[in-house]
Amino acid sequence: MRTSIATVSLGGSLTEKLTAAARAGFDGVEIFENDLLAGPLTPEEIRARCADLGLTIDLYQPMRDIEAVPEAEFARNLRRARHKFELMRRLGTDTVLVCSSVSPLAEDDDALAAAQLSQLADLAQEFGVRVAYEALAWGRHVSTYDHAWRIVETAGHPALGTCLDSFHILSRGSDPKGIADIPGEKIFFLQLADAPPLAMDVLQWSRHYRCFPGQGGFDVAGLLRHVLSAGYDGPLSLEVFNDVFRQADAGPTAIDAHRSLLVLQETVGLARPPAPVVPTGIAFAELVTPDAEPVSALLGALGFARTARHRGKPVDLWQQGEARILVNTGPAVRRDGTALAAIGLESPDPEGAARRAEALLAPVLPRRRTPEDARLDAVAAPDGTELFFCAPTTPQHPGWRADFTDTPGRLPPGTGVLRIDHLALTQPWHQFDEAALFHRSVLGLHAQESVDVADPYGLLRSRAVTTPDGSVRIALSVGPAPTEDGAHAQHIALAVEDVVAAVRRFREAGGRMLRIPANHYDDLAARFDLAEGELETYQDLGILYDRDAGGEFRHCYTRTVGRVFFELVQRDGDYRGYGAPNAPVRLAAQHTAKRLTGG
Amino acid sequence: MRTSIATVSLGGSLTEKLTAAARAGFDGVEIFENDLLAGPLTPEEIRARCADLGLTIDLYQPMRDIEAVPEAEFARNLRRARHKFELMRRLGTDTVLVCSSVSPLAEDDDALAAAQLSQLADLAQEFGVRVAYEALAWGRHVSTYDHAWRIVETAGHPALGTCLDSFHILSRGSDPKGIADIPGEKIFFLQLADAPPLAMDVLQWSRHYRCFPGQGGFDVAGLLRHVLSAGYDGPLSLEVFNDVFRQADAGPTAIDAHRSLLVLQETVGLARPPAPVVPTGIAFAELVTPDAEPVSALLGALGFARTARHRGKPVDLWQQGEARILVNTGPAVRRDGTALAAIGLESPDPEGAARRAEALLAPVLPRRRTPEDARLDAVAAPDGTELFFCAPTTPQHPGWRADFTDTPGRLPPGTGVLRIDHLALTQPWHQFDEAALFHRSVLGLHAQESVDVADPYGLLRSRAVTTPDGSVRIALSVGPAPTEDGAHAQHIALAVEDVVAAVRRFREAGGRMLRIPANHYDDLAARFDLAEGELETYQDLGILYDRDAGGEFRHCYTRTVGRVFFELVQRDGDYRGYGAPNAPVRLAAQHTAKRLTGG
């Protein structure tokens, strides 16, 4: 179906919004009145701009406080409406949104509302305009979709229909089932928005916290199914008021928005993008660094061996168990120190995975390879991390591994690292919801609950996206307003069988773990009845401990190199978390370490 | 009374928090457990640090999910408590906060709760500790202060009392009157917090949106009166969870916090700082600039005359009607272009005003003057703006004006500027609530409602602080996350009798007003029935129009010089606003103008 977006959903000038909507692939826009009023373009210029961009103008909105008012007031309202219909003619759009009144003058009189809306529709018809009447969730007398529909039905005017808005319907807990009983041709417009489950004043919730379908907690797809079975065939249009999106660049937000509509259409069977290909493991994590020495020293102490080197690029492969880390000293895009730049995802169908990513608007990365190199499909995640889709490597089909030449030599004993347990990526502050939707829809991962974590300098929010079996786990987090150096830490967590043994070997190799304050161990002593001597060992080695109903978690952290540090984790039983209760301790310890080293 | 603050109310490391609390003049602190756990200082070191800073440790908190649980669970809880009591002994604090349980294991059994809290108090006594039991607003079975008190009363244990928290009590709409019936010696602790009136889930409201007394909507003073009449004589302690304060520097937040407690004590009659001296007018606004030419040209076109020059400093006085603007090209602290650096407030008692400001922790500014200069008391507002308290100038008592030597010459005709209507100051993003409290308490101004204004690049929040007669009006606003150049605009609004005539004269003098898009005038035509030709005139001159029940408002804006622009405003009837409906149009037009000039 045709897709559309209200200009209020995006940040920037009207020109920037229209350009972003067109580039992201929307077919049309709703012009939000304030965006027109505040901008320098005349209605004719906006119309021409949209035509140039291939956008239709599907709706002009909103017209407020029209109906069920005393006669003199209604006369003023009709005068106002005439001006706006004239404007719409210049703009070249034929549908106007009328919200149910919040005016103290409005009377609780459906017959009066229907009669006045009918008069409004008479006037609209003169201008070739249709009126779409919508119940605001906080409307004075009309606040539910079925009530708005009853008034429209009573009016029985061909130029008067209803507009449905998923936020207004679902935020009130209305049952959307009744939508299917509205004749499809009387649903003049459909606005879609999701929202996080917040128990708060519905007006504030609507004005500041709406998000794109799939980013929140509403069953937007369920609602859409009812609208479709009613026979609606107009555009699917996003109307999202969100404080963060207002401040973000319109371009990425529009892409995020359009992706959410594509996924929604897939969910209800309106679109069939290539099926998701769930990754089966992490093939590698790639660090870029201007100076390989500090990272190499750290990897060496962690028991990794430099096992191979890329045939044509300055990229080393470090390996231990199934954990593979590439260290790239080539001319990477990012020159701001050591960073986690790319993730190789093992995929049963790399080309299929890339096709889905591309269909869902992930930027496809140019292949930086020589003709001999293995084909590697790659896309960019919203935070810029490169995601490579890799076939599993086997001796018969070495895949990406064939681009590397083995380095001769005996393997060091290692520290018992088994595989990469998870990767932690800090997101730009305005892309947290976008990132979760991306990983869920493009990669087919499951998004877990968000958790708040107290950092000494502000709250962090963290959310993991994983495969059901835990073979791929990515922890996304977003921090307080960026610090002066702007760089947020990323980390690679390595699974070990015995973290105590691993840290001891790391130490013998000259490594130093992040120092954890003694107070943490006092607290563990208070909370858990651990074996004699266990806590002393953990304290000595800098190991943190957590336990939940499923099992136990022991973990510790290396010092940070550039933006990157490593974590060693030992999971026992069915512990599926990430040691969130210990995160404030770790963050504070990292701040302390930074102060001590002046870094 | 003694004042205290919970470490969770401030951002930074524990050391930073303690230092900030001591510098702001608090007598003590509550140690929030996570701040201790995450930090490198041992309990003994924290104790010593507090002693060095002259801070007592008034409370250790919180202990959770203790009471009304099955026996085996309670045994584990006692074991945990013993560890914490031991820790408190090392910390040197004798009161612990126990929050009502939120555990699914907790039973709805007051007798069991009382019996187990009594056992806990037995154990506490061994360590010289008192247990203060508090009802969380979202406690599983105990969520009101009177319920918590009934359990404490039932237990009847000397080491068990209650803790009252204004947020938990007022957020639930409980009547605080009953507090007066609790024996004062059984109120072991009092925590104070305010909050903005948000209709939202109480747990989220509490964890993220608390603020200091006087910054929100609760009657904290009324509650405190009940607590005092009960006979409570412990510390007044602030416990404020706030996402913004967590990210802000601890130093200014602590001062803000302590100021709020001083004002609260004044309100209930516990303290008598010097009485507020409400300013009676704006003596002058002072611009600092590295280059006087652009500002001088603008002031000249606006009809201002350079009437005098400071005897000893490179400061010119520009005047028209009662509007006086100083242009300072001296070595000002800020060298980042033209900025509004200082405001002269006419005060019936400048010394008294300064004494109050100092008593309420406003930084007193060193007097940069020669022995001949008039005495000028000055303090810094939270945003750094210097506030001078000036006696009204009369020919007999010229005051600050005596420092200026008249410039000979004839006055130009002027544009009809009468006085400074208001000053608009953009606040640092984390100081919006602080600024309103400052202006209210230190200057005795009234704070009006906050309004949200849509800027193309994010929402702004704006709030005016005024004298009742409007002789002093300051509009405080806070914008989205700072832009790259970091500088937010400030402006000086000048009252004129006839804005049309004023703009015409401004134009004749070569001035150019900010261009307002034609769409605004189409909208005015739709909304208001203005006289024939009126809109055309406004559109030609760039004048915006608003009307409310009180009267009419016509206003327009100059281009921006550095961070500063001017507004001309004509108020008719009893219009008391600032043209907020037009603010998005103005903001968008300023962005457009900036793009066009590449500025």
PDB file of N, CA and C in Angstrom, chain A residues 248-308:
ATOM      1  N   ALA A 248      16.551  15.060  16.070  1.00  0.00           N
ATOM      2  CA  ALA A 248      17.477  14.226  15.297  1.00  0.00           C
ATOM      3  C   ALA A 248      17.474  14.662  13.831  1.00  0.00           C
ATOM      4  N   ASP A 249      18.483  14.257  13.097  1.00  0.00           N
ATOM      5  CA  ASP A 249      18.515  14.508  11.661  1.00  0.00           C
ATOM      6  C   ASP A 249      17.316  13.836  10.997  1.00  0.00           C
ATOM      7  N   ALA A 250      16.671  14.567  10.086  1.00  0.00           N
ATOM      8  CA  ALA A 250      15.473  14.020   9.448  1.00  0.00           C
ATOM      9  C   ALA A 250      15.793  12.790   8.602  1.00  0.00           C
ATOM     10  N   GLY A 251      16.964  12.770   7.969  1.00  0.00           N
ATOM     11  CA  GLY A 251      17.286  11.684   7.042  1.00  0.00           C
ATOM     12  C   GLY A 251      17.225  10.308   7.681  1.00  0.00           C
ATOM     13  N   PRO A 252      18.040  10.044   8.701  1.00  0.00           N
ATOM     14  CA  PRO A 252      17.989   8.720   9.340  1.00  0.00           C
ATOM     15  C   PRO A 252      16.631   8.421   9.967  1.00  0.00           C
ATOM     16  N   THR A 253      15.976   9.442  10.538  1.00  0.00           N
ATOM     17  CA  THR A 253      14.673   9.191  11.151  1.00  0.00           C
ATOM     18  C   THR A 253      13.662   8.734  10.100  1.00  0.00           C
ATOM     19  N   ALA A 254      13.707   9.366   8.927  1.00  0.00           N
ATOM     20  CA  ALA A 254      12.755   8.991   7.874  1.00  0.00           C
ATOM     21  C   ALA A 254      12.991   7.553   7.421  1.00  0.00           C
ATOM     22  N   ILE A 255      14.253   7.154   7.338  1.00  0.00           N
ATOM     23  CA  ILE A 255      14.553   5.771   6.938  1.00  0.00           C
ATOM     24  C   ILE A 255      14.033   4.801   7.995  1.00  0.00           C
ATOM     25  N   ASP A 256      14.296   5.136   9.238  1.00  0.00           N
ATOM     26  CA  ASP A 256      13.802   4.337  10.343  1.00  0.00           C
ATOM     27  C   ASP A 256      12.281   4.217  10.279  1.00  0.00           C
ATOM     28  N   ALA A 257      11.641   5.348  10.002  1.00  0.00           N
ATOM     29  CA  ALA A 257      10.176   5.393   9.936  1.00  0.00           C
ATOM     30  C   ALA A 257       9.664   4.493   8.812  1.00  0.00           C
ATOM     31  N   HIS A 258      10.303   4.617   7.652  1.00  0.00           N
ATOM     32  CA  HIS A 258       9.823   3.820   6.522  1.00  0.00           C
ATOM     33  C   HIS A 258      10.065   2.335   6.766  1.00  0.00           C
ATOM     34  N   ARG A 259      11.200   2.015   7.392  1.00  0.00           N
ATOM     35  CA  ARG A 259      11.468   0.612   7.725  1.00  0.00           C
ATOM     36  C   ARG A 259      10.351   0.073   8.612  1.00  0.00           C
ATOM     37  N   SER A 260       9.926   0.878   9.576  1.00  0.00           N
ATOM     38  CA  SER A 260       8.893   0.394  10.491  1.00  0.00           C
ATOM     39  C   SER A 260       7.599   0.087   9.727  1.00  0.00           C
ATOM     40  N   LEU A 261       7.294   0.883   8.711  1.00  0.00           N
ATOM     41  CA  LEU A 261       6.083   0.613   7.921  1.00  0.00           C
ATOM     42  C   LEU A 261       6.238  -0.624   7.047  1.00  0.00           C
ATOM     43  N   LEU A 262       7.454  -0.836   6.534  1.00  0.00           N
ATOM     44  CA  LEU A 262       7.698  -2.040   5.732  1.00  0.00           C
ATOM     45  C   LEU A 262       7.511  -3.286   6.582  1.00  0.00           C
ATOM     46  N   VAL A 263       8.049  -3.234   7.798  1.00  0.00           N
ATOM     47  CA  VAL A 263       7.938  -4.392   8.693  1.00  0.00           C
ATOM     48  C   VAL A 263       6.473  -4.614   9.073  1.00  0.00           C
ATOM     49  N   LEU A 264       5.779  -3.510   9.318  1.00  0.00           N
ATOM     50  CA  LEU A 264       4.360  -3.614   9.663  1.00  0.00           C
ATOM     51  C   LEU A 264       3.573  -4.251   8.513  1.00  0.00           C
ATOM     52  N   GLN A 265       3.882  -3.839   7.288  1.00  0.00           N
ATOM     53  CA  GLN A 265       3.189  -4.410   6.131  1.00  0.00           C
ATOM     54  C   GLN A 265       3.517  -5.892   5.984  1.00  0.00           C
ATOM     55  N   GLU A 266       4.758  -6.243   6.281  1.00  0.00           N
ATOM     56  CA  GLU A 266       5.125  -7.658   6.242  1.00  0.00           C
ATOM     57  C   GLU A 266       4.329  -8.441   7.287  1.00  0.00           C
ATOM     58  N   THR A 267       4.206  -7.872   8.468  1.00  0.00           N
ATOM     59  CA  THR A 267       3.518  -8.555   9.557  1.00  0.00           C
ATOM     60  C   THR A 267       2.068  -8.871   9.203  1.00  0.00           C
ATOM     61  N   VAL A 268       1.414  -7.930   8.515  1.00  0.00           N
ATOM     62  CA  VAL A 268       0.002  -8.173   8.198  1.00  0.00           C
ATOM     63  C   VAL A 268      -0.178  -8.784   6.806  1.00  0.00           C
ATOM     64  N   GLY A 269       0.927  -9.125   6.138  1.00  0.00           N
ATOM     65  CA  GLY A 269       0.818  -9.814   4.855  1.00  0.00           C
ATOM     66  C   GLY A 269       0.633  -8.903   3.659  1.00  0.00           C
ATOM     67  N   LEU A 270       0.864  -7.596   3.838  1.00  0.00           N
ATOM     68  CA  LEU A 270       0.733  -6.664   2.706  1.00  0.00           C
ATOM     69  C   LEU A 270       2.004  -6.593   1.874  1.00  0.00           C
ATOM     70  N   ALA A 271       3.119  -7.062   2.435  1.00  0.00           N
ATOM     71  CA  ALA A 271       4.383  -6.995   1.706  1.00  0.00           C
ATOM     72  C   ALA A 271       5.162  -8.257   2.008  1.00  0.00           C
ATOM     73  N   ARG A 272       5.994  -8.640   1.074  1.00  0.00           N
ATOM     74  CA  ARG A 272       6.811  -9.827   1.262  1.00  0.00           C
ATOM     75  C   ARG A 272       8.260  -9.542   0.949  1.00  0.00           C
ATOM     76  N   PRO A 273       8.939  -8.808   1.849  1.00  0.00           N
ATOM     77  CA  PRO A 273      10.384  -8.655   1.648  1.00  0.00           C
ATOM     78  C   PRO A 273      11.055 -10.018   1.832  1.00  0.00           C
ATOM     79  N   PRO A 274      12.284 -10.173   1.360  1.00  0.00           N
ATOM     80  CA  PRO A 274      12.985 -11.444   1.585  1.00  0.00           C
ATOM     81  C   PRO A 274      12.899 -11.825   3.068  1.00  0.00           C
ATOM     82  N   ALA A 275      12.711 -13.101   3.342  1.00  0.00           N
ATOM     83  CA  ALA A 275      12.517 -13.548   4.726  1.00  0.00           C
ATOM     84  C   ALA A 275      13.764 -13.288   5.564  1.00  0.00           C
ATOM     85  N   PRO A 276      13.582 -13.071   6.859  1.00  0.00           N
ATOM     86  CA  PRO A 276      14.758 -12.869   7.713  1.00  0.00           C
ATOM     87  C   PRO A 276      15.616 -14.132   7.754  1.00  0.00           C
ATOM     88  N   VAL A 277      16.903 -13.920   7.798  1.00  0.00           N
ATOM     89  CA  VAL A 277      17.848 -15.027   7.951  1.00  0.00           C
ATOM     90  C   VAL A 277      18.540 -14.800   9.288  1.00  0.00           C
ATOM     91  N   VAL A 278      18.150 -15.595  10.272  1.00  0.00           N
ATOM     92  CA  VAL A 278      18.678 -15.365  11.623  1.00  0.00           C
ATOM     93  C   VAL A 278      20.129 -15.828  11.681  1.00  0.00           C
ATOM     94  N   PRO A 279      21.036 -14.991  12.167  1.00  0.00           N
ATOM     95  CA  PRO A 279      22.437 -15.419  12.237  1.00  0.00           C
ATOM     96  C   PRO A 279      22.603 -16.561  13.236  1.00  0.00           C
ATOM     97  N   THR A 280      23.619 -17.351  13.017  1.00  0.00           N
ATOM     98  CA  THR A 280      23.821 -18.525  13.866  1.00  0.00           C
ATOM     99  C   THR A 280      25.040 -18.398  14.763  1.00  0.00           C
ATOM    100  N   GLY A 281      25.733 -17.288  14.636  1.00  0.00           N
ATOM    101  CA  GLY A 281      26.902 -17.112  15.498  1.00  0.00           C
ATOM    102  C   GLY A 281      27.662 -15.877  15.085  1.00  0.00           C
ATOM    103  N   ILE A 282      28.677 -15.566  15.878  1.00  0.00           N
ATOM    104  CA  ILE A 282      29.519 -14.416  15.545  1.00  0.00           C
ATOM    105  C   ILE A 282      30.791 -14.950  14.900  1.00  0.00           C
ATOM    106  N   ALA A 283      30.960 -14.636  13.623  1.00  0.00           N
ATOM    107  CA  ALA A 283      32.148 -15.116  12.906  1.00  0.00           C
ATOM    108  C   ALA A 283      33.392 -14.381  13.404  1.00  0.00           C
ATOM    109  N   PHE A 284      33.251 -13.070  13.576  1.00  0.00           N
ATOM    110  CA  PHE A 284      34.383 -12.290  14.078  1.00  0.00           C
ATOM    111  C   PHE A 284      33.907 -10.928  14.545  1.00  0.00           C
ATOM    112  N   ALA A 285      34.745 -10.300  15.350  1.00  0.00           N
ATOM    113  CA  ALA A 285      34.567  -8.885  15.660  1.00  0.00           C
ATOM    114  C   ALA A 285      35.800  -8.180  15.130  1.00  0.00           C
ATOM    115  N   GLU A 286      35.615  -7.037  14.483  1.00  0.00           N
ATOM    116  CA  GLU A 286      36.756  -6.367  13.867  1.00  0.00           C
ATOM    117  C   GLU A 286      37.033  -5.042  14.548  1.00  0.00           C
ATOM    118  N   LEU A 287      38.262  -4.923  15.048  1.00  0.00           N
ATOM    119  CA  LEU A 287      38.692  -3.662  15.647  1.00  0.00           C
ATOM    120  C   LEU A 287      39.507  -2.893  14.619  1.00  0.00           C
ATOM    121  N   VAL A 288      39.278  -1.595  14.529  1.00  0.00           N
ATOM    122  CA  VAL A 288      40.175  -0.752  13.728  1.00  0.00           C
ATOM    123  C   VAL A 288      40.990   0.068  14.715  1.00  0.00           C
ATOM    124  N   THR A 289      42.237   0.245  14.380  1.00  0.00           N
ATOM    125  CA  THR A 289      43.118   0.985  15.287  1.00  0.00           C
ATOM    126  C   THR A 289      44.269   1.579  14.497  1.00  0.00           C
ATOM    127  N   PRO A 290      44.658   2.789  14.862  1.00  0.00           N
ATOM    128  CA  PRO A 290      45.823   3.371  14.191  1.00  0.00           C
ATOM    129  C   PRO A 290      47.124   2.747  14.687  1.00  0.00           C
ATOM    130  N   ASP A 291      47.066   2.050  15.838  1.00  0.00           N
ATOM    131  CA  ASP A 291      48.281   1.488  16.443  1.00  0.00           C
ATOM    132  C   ASP A 291      47.915   0.134  17.027  1.00  0.00           C
ATOM    133  N   ALA A 292      48.379  -0.935  16.366  1.00  0.00           N
ATOM    134  CA  ALA A 292      47.952  -2.281  16.755  1.00  0.00           C
ATOM    135  C   ALA A 292      48.573  -2.752  18.067  1.00  0.00           C
ATOM    136  N   GLU A 293      49.595  -2.069  18.522  1.00  0.00           N
ATOM    137  CA  GLU A 293      50.377  -2.610  19.634  1.00  0.00           C
ATOM    138  C   GLU A 293      49.557  -2.793  20.928  1.00  0.00           C
ATOM    139  N   PRO A 294      48.872  -1.747  21.432  1.00  0.00           N
ATOM    140  CA  PRO A 294      48.167  -1.935  22.712  1.00  0.00           C
ATOM    141  C   PRO A 294      47.105  -3.045  22.640  1.00  0.00           C
ATOM    142  N   VAL A 295      46.365  -3.090  21.521  1.00  0.00           N
ATOM    143  CA  VAL A 295      45.342  -4.127  21.391  1.00  0.00           C
ATOM    144  C   VAL A 295      45.996  -5.498  21.281  1.00  0.00           C
ATOM    145  N   SER A 296      47.078  -5.584  20.524  1.00  0.00           N
ATOM    146  CA  SER A 296      47.760  -6.875  20.370  1.00  0.00           C
ATOM    147  C   SER A 296      48.285  -7.372  21.710  1.00  0.00           C
ATOM    148  N   ALA A 297      48.832  -6.450  22.494  1.00  0.00           N
ATOM    149  CA  ALA A 297      49.350  -6.841  23.810  1.00  0.00           C
ATOM    150  C   ALA A 297      48.225  -7.383  24.674  1.00  0.00           C
ATOM    151  N   LEU A 298      47.077  -6.704  24.616  1.00  0.00           N
ATOM    152  CA  LEU A 298      45.945  -7.127  25.427  1.00  0.00           C
ATOM    153  C   LEU A 298      45.425  -8.486  24.957  1.00  0.00           C
ATOM    154  N   LEU A 299      45.295  -8.647  23.645  1.00  0.00           N
ATOM    155  CA  LEU A 299      44.822  -9.933  23.112  1.00  0.00           C
ATOM    156  C   LEU A 299      45.796 -11.055  23.458  1.00  0.00           C
ATOM    157  N   GLY A 300      47.076 -10.746  23.366  1.00  0.00           N
ATOM    158  CA  GLY A 300      48.081 -11.744  23.714  1.00  0.00           C
ATOM    159  C   GLY A 300      47.944 -12.193  25.161  1.00  0.00           C
ATOM    160  N   ALA A 301      47.801 -11.218  26.057  1.00  0.00           N
ATOM    161  CA  ALA A 301      47.658 -11.562  27.477  1.00  0.00           C
ATOM    162  C   ALA A 301      46.372 -12.333  27.727  1.00  0.00           C
ATOM    163  N   LEU A 302      45.342 -12.057  26.921  1.00  0.00           N
ATOM    164  CA  LEU A 302      44.075 -12.787  27.069  1.00  0.00           C
ATOM    165  C   LEU A 302      44.162 -14.184  26.485  1.00  0.00           C
ATOM    166  N   GLY A 303      45.343 -14.554  25.933  1.00  0.00           N
ATOM    167  CA  GLY A 303      45.534 -15.916  25.439  1.00  0.00           C
ATOM    168  C   GLY A 303      45.179 -16.089  23.975  1.00  0.00           C
ATOM    169  N   PHE A 304      44.937 -14.978  23.282  1.00  0.00           N
ATOM    170  CA  PHE A 304      44.674 -15.096  21.848  1.00  0.00           C
ATOM    171  C   PHE A 304      46.000 -15.284  21.109  1.00  0.00           C
ATOM    172  N   ALA A 305      45.920 -15.982  19.984  1.00  0.00           N
ATOM    173  CA  ALA A 305      47.088 -16.152  19.126  1.00  0.00           C
ATOM    174  C   ALA A 305      46.828 -15.458  17.798  1.00  0.00           C
ATOM    175  N   ARG A 306      47.857 -14.816  17.285  1.00  0.00           N
ATOM    176  CA  ARG A 306      47.723 -14.222  15.953  1.00  0.00           C
ATOM    177  C   ARG A 306      47.880 -15.370  14.966  1.00  0.00           C
ATOM    178  N   THR A 307      46.773 -15.843  14.421  1.00  0.00           N
ATOM    179  CA  THR A 307      46.826 -17.090  13.639  1.00  0.00           C
ATOM    180  C   THR A 307      46.908 -16.871  12.141  1.00  0.00           C
ATOM    181  N   ALA A 308      46.518 -15.674  11.693  1.00  0.00           N
ATOM    182  CA  ALA A 308      46.516 -15.489  10.239  1.00  0.00           C
ATOM    183  C   ALA A 308      46.539 -14.004   9.907  1.00  0.00           C
TER     184      ALA A 308
END
